[in-house]
Amino acid sequence: MAMVGEAFPSTSIEVLLDRIVSADVLRLIKGKKLEAVLLNKLKPTLMSVKAVLDDAENKQIANPNVKSWTDELKDAVYDAEDLLDEISTEARRNKIESEYPTTHMKQVSCFFYSLNPFKDGAQSKLEEILGRLDNLLNQKQILGLKENSKGEKAFQRTPATSLVDESDVCGRDDEKEEIMKLLDPQNLPNQIDVIPIVGMGGLGKTTLAQLIYNDPRVDKWFHPKAWVCVSEEFDALKLTKTILEETKYSCDGNQNLNQFQLKLKEQLLGKKYLIILDDVWNENYAVWEQLSIPFKFGAQNSKIIVTTRNESVADIMRTIPTYHLKTLSNDDCWTLFAKHAFVGTTPSTHTDLKAIGEAIVKRCNGLPLAAKTLGGLLRWKLDADEWNKILHSKFWDIPNTASNILPVLTLSYHYLPSHLKRCFAYCSIFPKDYEFEKEELIQLWMAEGLLQLSKDNRDPEELGNEYFKDLRLRSFFQQSKGKKSCFVMHDLISDLAKSVTGEFICRLEGSGGSCVITEKTRHLSNVQEQYDVRQKFQSLPKAKCLRAFLNVNSSYCSVSNVLMHDLLMKSSLRVLSLAGYVNIKELPKEISNLKHLRNLNLSKTSITRLPNSLCTLYNLQALTLHGCSGLVELPRDMGRLINMLYLDIRGAKLTRMPEGMGKSKDIRILTDFVLGDQTGSSINELGKLKHLRGRLAISRLKML
């Protein structure tokens, strides 16, 4: 089965359409007839592209030609975003430098003027983008793409029945008994309870529900009982009809919802029933209320068990605390794997395979579906070479495995609202097992422009918190078992994210690298080594429009001058993290080349000074200098960075804050404020920072 192309929801197009008619763009093209004509043409072209996106997103999974089409489209839209960002940046520069003119910025202003997006070939760049988009639109009929077509769902989960092979279940006895205690009629009389079982796809929620449904005690405690696989469509009429049929009532297909609900009320009236609603996705409380009306006529201690991946679904249905299903232990995973891999023999007779198999099982990370599927893949293949091939190859390169596991996980991605798809896909920039903080990820989303503008003009950070919460509730993120303030992604969720981003996001892991940097690569993460040599980044020049260079797992390492030079030539960068490179002692003034930069992380470097040219990065939102103990002062024109939201200077040895810090009136996080002798920002500047929150340390108060 072909992999999913990079997430490309229609919100990306909507953001571009909004930016075309933004005040910044209109202000800069005023009086420029050709530019206005080109931008006016871009708008209907993007609208035409948007009209076929839903159909393309579904068809690209089975059709590699459609996947290539969406990749080319994504590449063209990235270029359009870059061009419009240049326009916005130029408008912002004009505004800031007219409001805060200073003589020592003249040279920098001239430099920026030379980068005017409507000089020296920018018109041809816009014409090129329009040509590429028109060419792609001309291919839609050849590819069979239809406008405004929702099409068939890309992944359909096979409905699960109530039947279960109990000999094929490992490690769920304790969980089963915990739920059985909630069902026990010897408990005090209680309302009709709804018990949600929540966990990620492939974790075994349905299997646990099947074990409970088929337990002999359930037949003694409840009558009637019903099993319903809900899946995507939460239709009250269809579900009521199905529950009725499960209670042995013969339904007339011509009856309406009212008639079905009256019959279901009769069937449940005064009876202690058990209903299992498997694989629920509905987040609409009103629809659940409508379906559940007949349930309320049952006897006390009737129970409804709901399995879902989404905690928000559980919250609107539950009457008791949600039951969160955990991953299996490695021992239980091994037992399940071995049952499917060793047929007609035992692991003890194949000691060479046992060690390899145990390593494969560790990769399953406690997911029973993965253990079962990989074991089935190796069924009858009792050859060490075959097993090593599985162990050492990339998971998605394993033949026939993705087709079994991907649909289960991809359903979770497929049903995400479009505004969350890009945010989740971006997380593939993190290596497996990477522990990230919520604030760190939200700041990256903001820098990359992934938080769509809301009609109620909500704060982007507030939107980021909402998006993060939604993804966590849908089991995409889990709280780290190590650092409680951090989160991680399950290995297979990480693989899913990587499968939907393709070549646009690349992770460098190890000296040989772990991905191929291409012209389409826009986001790059780097797992540092003791010395990041030139060979590791030899393909970096291919990524001419790189948006992010992110150091992860930063430790005390060194970086080559060649890499530094190459990065400073990437004028499209939005995110630059050089964290942990101890041989960086200063930034060159050419940092001003990175006019799109939103997020700059220099933490744990040996930086001693920052050039004043840094203050021409008018888009900069976050500057992290945590642990820069050699840094004693900030650039004098820091006040020009009026879009600054986060300034982390913990551990720096500043002697004063530069003048004009109060101009950064939207700043949220300012970790330290250092008062100078007679120069720099006074304590009064803090009064202008109305949005400050969190920890703030004020030093040298004796200077007041």
PDB file of C-alpha atoms in Angstrom, residues 153 254 289 299 337 377 425 433 488 492 596 644:
ATOM      1  CA  LYS A 153     -12.854   7.313   3.040  1.00  0.00           C
ATOM      2  CA  ASN A 254     -39.246   1.470   6.845  1.00  0.00           C
ATOM      3  CA  GLU A 289     -28.195  12.576  24.075  1.00  0.00           C
ATOM      4  CA  ALA A 299     -32.997  -1.058  35.368  1.00  0.00           C
ATOM      5  CA  PHE A 337       4.561 -12.362  18.997  1.00  0.00           C
ATOM      6  CA  LEU A 377       4.690 -11.670   8.963  1.00  0.00           C
ATOM      7  CA  ALA A 425       2.434  15.950  10.821  1.00  0.00           C
ATOM      8  CA  ASP A 433      11.422   8.819  22.082  1.00  0.00           C
ATOM      9  CA  VAL A 488       6.348  11.753  23.889  1.00  0.00           C
ATOM     10  CA  LEU A 492       4.216   3.826  15.771  1.00  0.00           C
ATOM     11  CA  HIS A 596      11.876  35.239   7.940  1.00  0.00           C
ATOM     12  CA  MET A 644       9.057  39.231  20.396  1.00  0.00           C
TER      13      MET A 644
END
